[in-house]
Coordinates of C-alpha atoms and ligand atoms in Angstrom, one line a residue:
M25 CA -0.4 0.0 0.2
A26 CA 1.2 3.8 -0.7
A27 CA 1.2 4.7 2.6
K28 CA 4.4 2.2 3.4
K29 CA 6.3 3.5 1.1
P30 CA 9.2 5.8 2.7
Y31 CA 8.3 9.5 2.1
T32 CA 11.1 10.9 0.0
L33 CA 10.7 14.5 -1.8
I34 CA 12.5 14.3 -5.4
G35 CA 10.6 16.7 -7.0
L36 CA 11.5 19.9 -6.0
V37 CA 10.7 21.7 -9.4
V38 CA 10.7 25.3 -9.0
S39 CA 11.0 27.4 -5.5
V40 CA 10.8 31.1 -6.0
V41 CA 11.7 32.9 -3.3
F42 CA 11.1 36.5 -2.8
L43 CA 12.2 38.0 0.1
L44 CA 10.5 41.4 0.5
Y45 CA 12.5 43.3 2.8
L46 CA 15.3 43.0 -0.2
F47 CA 13.5 45.2 -2.1
L48 CA 11.2 47.1 -0.4
G49 CA 13.9 48.5 2.4
D50 CA 13.9 48.8 5.9
S51 CA 10.1 49.6 6.3
N52 CA 9.5 45.7 6.2
A53 CA 12.6 44.5 7.7
P54 CA 12.2 41.2 9.4
H55 CA 12.2 42.7 13.0
K56 CA 9.6 44.6 12.9
L57 CA 6.9 42.3 12.0
A58 CA 5.3 41.2 15.4
G59 CA 5.9 37.8 16.7
R60 CA 7.0 36.0 13.4
R61 CA 10.4 36.8 13.1
P62 CA 13.6 35.3 14.5
S63 CA 13.8 36.9 17.9
K64 CA 17.8 36.7 17.7
E65 CA 19.8 36.4 14.5
D66 CA 23.4 36.0 14.9
G67 CA 25.4 35.1 11.8
L68 CA 24.4 31.0 11.3
I69 CA 22.0 30.5 13.9
K70 CA 18.6 31.8 13.8
S71 CA 16.2 31.4 16.8
Y72 CA 12.6 31.7 16.9
K73 CA 10.1 32.0 20.0
L74 CA 7.1 29.8 18.4
N75 CA 5.5 30.8 22.0
N76 CA 5.2 34.2 20.5
L77 CA 4.2 33.4 17.1
Q78 CA 0.4 34.2 17.3
A79 CA -2.5 33.0 15.1
T80 CA -5.2 35.3 16.5
S81 CA -8.6 36.9 15.4
R82 CA -6.7 40.1 13.9
S83 CA -4.5 38.0 11.9
F84 CA -4.1 40.8 9.6
N85 CA -4.0 43.8 12.0
N86 CA -1.0 41.4 13.6
K87 CA 0.6 40.9 10.3
E88 CA 0.2 37.1 10.8
Q89 CA 1.7 34.9 8.1
V90 CA -0.5 32.7 6.1
L91 CA 0.6 29.7 4.3
V92 CA -1.8 29.0 1.2
L93 CA -1.4 25.3 0.3
T94 CA -2.9 23.8 -2.8
P95 CA -2.7 20.1 -4.4
M96 CA -3.0 21.0 -7.8
S97 CA -4.2 18.2 -10.9
K98 CA -5.3 21.1 -13.3
F99 CA -5.1 24.6 -13.4
Y100 CA -8.1 26.8 -13.2
P101 CA -7.6 30.2 -14.5
E102 CA -10.7 31.1 -12.2
Y103 CA -8.8 29.6 -9.1
W104 CA -5.8 32.0 -9.7
E105 CA -8.3 35.0 -10.3
N106 CA -9.5 34.3 -7.2
L107 CA -6.4 33.9 -5.6
L108 CA -5.2 37.1 -6.7
G109 CA -8.1 38.8 -5.8
L110 CA -7.8 38.0 -2.0
S111 CA -7.2 41.3 0.0
Y112 CA -4.9 39.9 2.5
P113 CA -1.6 41.5 2.1
R114 CA 0.5 39.7 -0.7
N115 CA 3.6 40.2 1.5
L116 CA 2.1 38.1 4.3
V117 CA 1.3 35.4 2.1
E118 CA 3.3 32.6 1.0
L119 CA 1.9 29.9 -1.5
G120 CA 2.7 26.3 -1.9
F121 CA 1.8 24.1 -4.6
I122 CA 1.8 19.8 -5.4
L123 CA 1.1 18.8 -8.5
P124 CA 1.1 14.8 -9.9
S125 CA 4.2 13.4 -11.6
N126 CA 1.8 12.6 -14.6
S127 CA 1.0 14.3 -18.0
L128 CA -1.6 16.1 -16.1
G129 CA 0.6 17.3 -13.9
D130 CA 3.1 18.4 -16.5
Q131 CA 0.3 20.3 -18.2
A132 CA -0.7 22.2 -14.8
L133 CA 2.7 22.7 -14.2
K134 CA 3.3 24.8 -17.6
Q135 CA 0.3 27.1 -16.7
L136 CA 0.9 27.5 -12.7
D137 CA 4.6 28.6 -13.6
A138 CA 3.7 30.9 -16.3
A139 CA 1.2 32.6 -13.9
V140 CA 3.3 32.3 -11.1
K141 CA 6.3 34.1 -12.8
K142 CA 4.0 36.9 -14.1
V143 CA 3.2 37.8 -10.5
Q144 CA 6.4 37.1 -8.8
T145 CA 8.4 39.1 -11.7
G146 CA 5.7 42.2 -11.6
P147 CA 5.5 45.0 -9.3
A148 CA 7.3 44.3 -5.9
N149 CA 4.6 45.1 -3.7
Q150 CA 2.3 42.9 -5.6
R151 CA 4.3 39.7 -5.2
F152 CA 3.7 36.7 -2.8
A153 CA 6.0 36.6 0.0
K154 CA 7.4 32.9 -1.5
V155 CA 6.1 30.5 -3.5
T156 CA 7.0 26.8 -3.8
I157 CA 6.0 24.2 -6.3
L158 CA 6.3 20.5 -5.5
R159 CA 5.7 17.3 -8.0
Q160 CA 4.7 14.7 -6.3
D161 CA 7.0 11.5 -5.5
T162 CA 3.9 9.2 -4.6
A163 CA 1.4 7.8 -7.5
S164 CA -2.1 9.3 -8.6
L165 CA -5.1 7.8 -9.8
E166 CA -4.8 8.0 -13.8
S167 CA -8.1 9.2 -14.7
Q168 CA -9.7 12.3 -13.0
S169 CA -12.9 12.6 -14.7
E170 CA -15.5 13.4 -12.2
K171 CA -17.3 9.8 -12.5
D172 CA -14.0 7.9 -11.6
R173 CA -12.9 10.1 -9.0
H174 CA -16.1 9.7 -7.0
A175 CA -16.6 5.9 -7.4
L176 CA -16.9 4.6 -4.3
S177 CA -14.5 1.7 -5.3
A178 CA -11.8 4.2 -5.8
Q179 CA -12.1 6.5 -2.6
K180 CA -9.9 4.7 -0.5
K181 CA -7.0 4.5 -3.0
R182 CA -7.7 8.2 -4.4
R183 CA -8.1 9.6 -0.9
S184 CA -4.7 7.7 0.7
Q185 CA -3.0 9.2 -2.3
M186 CA -4.3 13.0 -1.7
S187 CA -3.4 12.2 2.0
L188 CA 0.5 11.5 1.2
A189 CA 0.2 14.4 -1.1
R190 CA -1.0 16.8 1.3
N191 CA 1.2 15.5 4.0
S192 CA 4.2 16.0 1.7
L193 CA 3.2 19.8 0.8
F194 CA 2.3 20.8 4.6
L195 CA 5.3 19.4 5.8
T196 CA 8.1 20.9 3.1
T197 CA 6.4 24.4 3.0
I198 CA 5.6 24.9 6.8
G199 CA 8.3 27.7 8.6
P200 CA 9.1 28.9 11.7
A201 CA 7.0 31.9 11.0
T202 CA 3.5 30.4 9.6
S203 CA 0.9 31.3 11.7
W204 CA -1.9 30.0 9.6
I205 CA -2.4 27.3 6.6
L206 CA -5.2 28.1 4.4
W207 CA -6.1 24.5 2.3
L208 CA -7.7 25.7 -0.9
D209 CA -8.7 23.4 -3.9
A210 CA -7.2 24.2 -7.1
D211 CA -10.9 23.9 -8.5
V212 CA -11.9 26.4 -5.6
V213 CA -12.6 29.6 -8.2
E214 CA -14.9 31.8 -6.2
T215 CA -14.9 33.2 -2.7
P216 CA -15.2 36.5 -0.7
V217 CA -12.0 38.4 -1.1
T218 CA -12.0 38.6 2.6
L219 CA -11.7 34.7 2.9
I220 CA -8.7 34.8 5.1
Q221 CA -9.6 37.2 7.3
D222 CA -13.2 36.0 7.5
L223 CA -12.4 32.6 8.6
A224 CA -9.4 33.7 11.1
K225 CA -11.7 36.4 12.7
H226 CA -13.5 33.2 14.4
D227 CA -9.8 32.4 16.1
K228 CA -10.8 28.8 16.0
D229 CA -8.0 26.1 15.8
I230 CA -9.7 24.7 12.4
I231 CA -12.3 26.2 10.3
V232 CA -13.9 25.2 7.3
A233 CA -16.3 27.1 4.7
N234 CA -19.5 25.4 2.9
C235 CA -18.5 24.6 -0.5
Y236 CA -21.0 24.9 -2.9
Q237 CA -21.2 24.8 -6.7
R238 CA -23.0 27.2 -9.1
Y239 CA -25.3 25.4 -11.9
V240 CA -27.8 26.2 -14.3
D241 CA -31.3 24.3 -13.4
P242 CA -33.1 24.0 -16.3
K243 CA -36.5 25.3 -14.5
K244 CA -35.0 28.2 -12.2
G245 CA -32.0 29.3 -14.2
A246 CA -28.8 29.9 -12.0
S247 CA -29.0 28.1 -8.9
I248 CA -26.3 26.9 -6.4
R249 CA -26.1 23.4 -4.6
P250 CA -23.9 21.5 -2.2
Y251 CA -20.4 20.1 -3.6
D252 CA -18.4 19.2 -0.3
F253 CA -19.8 16.5 1.7
N254 CA -17.0 15.7 4.0
S255 CA -17.9 18.8 7.0
W256 CA -20.2 16.8 9.1
Q257 CA -20.9 15.8 12.7
D258 CA -21.0 12.5 13.7
S259 CA -24.0 9.9 14.2
E260 CA -24.8 7.2 16.3
K261 CA -25.3 5.2 13.2
A262 CA -21.9 5.9 11.5
L263 CA -20.3 5.0 15.1
E264 CA -21.8 1.9 14.9
I265 CA -21.3 1.2 11.4
A266 CA -17.5 2.2 11.9
A267 CA -17.5 -0.1 15.2
E268 CA -18.4 -3.0 13.0
M269 CA -16.0 -2.4 10.5
G270 CA -12.7 -4.4 10.0
D271 CA -9.5 -2.5 10.4
D272 CA -8.8 -1.6 7.6
E273 CA -12.2 -0.5 6.3
I274 CA -13.1 3.4 5.6
I275 CA -16.6 4.9 5.9
V276 CA -16.9 7.9 3.2
E277 CA -19.8 10.4 3.3
G278 CA -21.9 11.4 0.3
Y279 CA -22.5 8.2 -0.7
Q280 CA -26.1 6.2 -1.4
E281 CA -24.2 3.0 -0.2
I282 CA -23.5 4.1 3.1
A283 CA -26.5 6.0 4.9
T284 CA -24.5 7.6 7.9
Y285 CA -27.1 9.7 9.1
R286 CA -24.3 12.1 10.0
A287 CA -25.2 15.8 10.0
L288 CA -23.9 17.3 6.8
M289 CA -23.1 20.7 7.1
A290 CA -23.5 21.1 3.0
Y291 CA -27.1 20.9 4.0
M292 CA -27.1 23.2 7.0
Y293 CA -26.4 26.2 5.0
D294 CA -29.4 28.7 5.2
A295 CA -29.5 32.2 3.0
K296 CA -31.5 33.9 5.4
N297 CA -29.3 33.2 8.7
D298 CA -25.9 34.8 9.6
P299 CA -23.2 34.2 7.6
H300 CA -20.6 33.8 10.7
L301 CA -22.8 31.0 12.3
E302 CA -20.3 28.5 13.5
V303 CA -21.2 24.5 14.6
P304 CA -18.9 22.0 15.7
L305 CA -17.5 18.9 13.4
D306 CA -15.9 15.9 13.6
G307 CA -15.3 15.8 9.9
V308 CA -13.8 18.5 7.6
G309 CA -13.4 18.9 3.9
G310 CA -10.1 20.4 2.3
T311 CA -11.6 23.0 -0.4
A312 CA -11.6 25.9 1.7
L313 CA -10.0 24.9 5.1
L314 CA -8.1 27.2 7.9
V315 CA -5.8 25.3 10.3
K316 CA -3.7 26.9 12.7
A317 CA -0.1 26.2 12.4
A318 CA 0.2 24.9 15.6
V319 CA -2.2 22.2 15.0
H320 CA -0.1 20.7 12.1
R321 CA 3.0 21.8 14.1
D322 CA 1.4 19.4 17.1
G323 CA 1.6 16.8 14.4
A324 CA -2.1 16.6 12.7
M325 CA -1.8 15.1 9.7
F326 CA -3.9 13.7 6.8
P327 CA -3.8 9.9 7.4
P328 CA -3.2 8.1 4.3
F329 CA -4.4 5.1 6.0
P330 CA -8.1 4.4 7.8
F331 CA -7.6 6.3 11.2
Y332 CA -10.6 5.4 13.3
H333 CA -12.0 4.2 9.7
L334 CA -11.5 7.8 8.5
I335 CA -8.7 9.3 5.9
E336 CA -7.4 12.3 4.4
T337 CA -9.4 15.6 5.4
E338 CA -12.1 13.2 7.7
G339 CA -9.1 11.9 9.1
F340 CA -7.1 14.7 9.9
A341 CA -10.3 16.3 11.5
K342 CA -10.3 13.3 14.0
M343 CA -6.6 13.2 14.5
A344 CA -6.7 17.0 15.2
K345 CA -9.4 16.3 18.0
R346 CA -7.6 13.3 19.5
L347 CA -4.7 16.0 20.2
G348 CA -7.4 18.5 21.4
Y349 CA -8.2 20.7 19.4
Q350 CA -11.8 21.2 17.9
P351 CA -12.8 21.6 14.3
W352 CA -15.5 24.2 13.2
G353 CA -17.7 24.9 10.1
L354 CA -19.8 27.7 8.7
P355 CA -22.6 26.6 7.3
N356 CA -23.7 30.1 6.0
Y357 CA -20.2 31.1 4.6
L358 CA -20.0 29.8 1.0
V359 CA -16.9 29.1 -1.5
Y360 CA -17.5 27.6 -5.1
H361 CA -16.1 24.8 -6.5
Y362 CA -16.0 24.6 -10.2
N363 CA -18.6 23.2 -12.3
E364 CA -16.9 20.3 -14.9
Ligands
LIG409 P1 -13.3 16.5 -5.3 O1 -13.5 17.9 -5.8 O2 -13.4 16.2 -4.1 O3 -13.4 15.5 -6.1 O4 -11.3 16.6 -5.6 P2 -10.6 17.1 -6.5 O5 -10.2 16.1 -7.6 O6 -11.0 18.4 -6.8 O7 -9.2 17.2 -5.6 C1 -9.1 17.8 -4.6 C2 -7.8 18.8 -4.7 O8 -6.6 17.8 -4.9 C3 -7.7 19.8 -6.2 O9 -7.4 20.7 -5.7 C4 -7.3 18.9 -7.3 O10 -6.8 19.7 -8.0 C5 -5.9 18.1 -6.6 N1 -6.3 16.6 -6.8 C6 -6.7 15.9 -7.4 N2 -5.7 14.6 -7.3 C7 -4.6 15.3 -7.1 C8 -3.6 14.2 -7.4 O11 -3.6 13.3 -7.8 N3 -2.2 15.0 -7.0 C9 -2.1 15.9 -6.7 N4 -1.4 16.5 -6.2 N5 -3.4 17.0 -6.6 C10 -4.2 16.4 -6.7
LIG410 MN1 -12.5 19.5 -6.5

């Protein structure tokens, strides 16, 4: 099984690092950015006080550093435009991508590379603090058609591969100054421009937006429908199903074959209700998921193996809970997935 494969990163393809203070002079000098820089720097030794590193509801004012991480099998121009539209200051944002090592990944890399170069060689005050692009050294499914990806039989293998990709990505890019990690899928094409601030404002260790999809209803015209079913609250029934399962079996959400009776955040959306309503969750999806870096630093990762019969982002929520962190969701705060 892929999970047993030793993790080695072979494909560091491009790493574009722009230290803004080199360009902008002293006003952005490292020591002036609160709580996120070396507290002592003497030649070869850098020491960081992680206790002073904050991730707070005032992320923007505190100049907290955010790492936006995206596993990417396909480059969507709409994703990139949306990312460029986010209003969080770019000098506080690092980007990290991981692409599969197949022809799909080659194609996405070309487009991503061109898009990144355009921004990072443009005006200095428009550049991201750092951009890292990785290639996977682990397997990916050959077919990425929606039908094949979503077949129940493919879920364990596919999501195990996704876990390995996500783990490689955050373990390679997280730095001593990272306060927050925003997991943002490559096919999330529309979010509020204040996505990062809005999620951070809740000051939760883990918080996930509700991922919907725009479509055209033959009768009603332009409509929206739920897309991501991985954010949920557990049910007695799901726990019973899990208790009966073999060690290596997983329980996945959103399939008629398995009636879990979990309360799915996808169905809690109420257009008339407060967009900042918070609900506690037991499972989370990764389409637009903000995590305090401390949670990952404590060791919460995406299990590529069944962990309490859960895998990938749902397994991550479980592992974080076991570490003492509570995941939350915002049922009325919508982001939109591409419609294939
Ligand atoms: P779905 O929307 O739940 O069907 O999942 P996706 O297929 O959209 O995958 C989630 C995220 O991972 C998206 O950003 C994809 O572009 C990306 N992705 C999908 N498959 C792979 C893969 O094999 N390797 C990498 N690195 N990323 C992938
Ligand atoms: Mn997707």
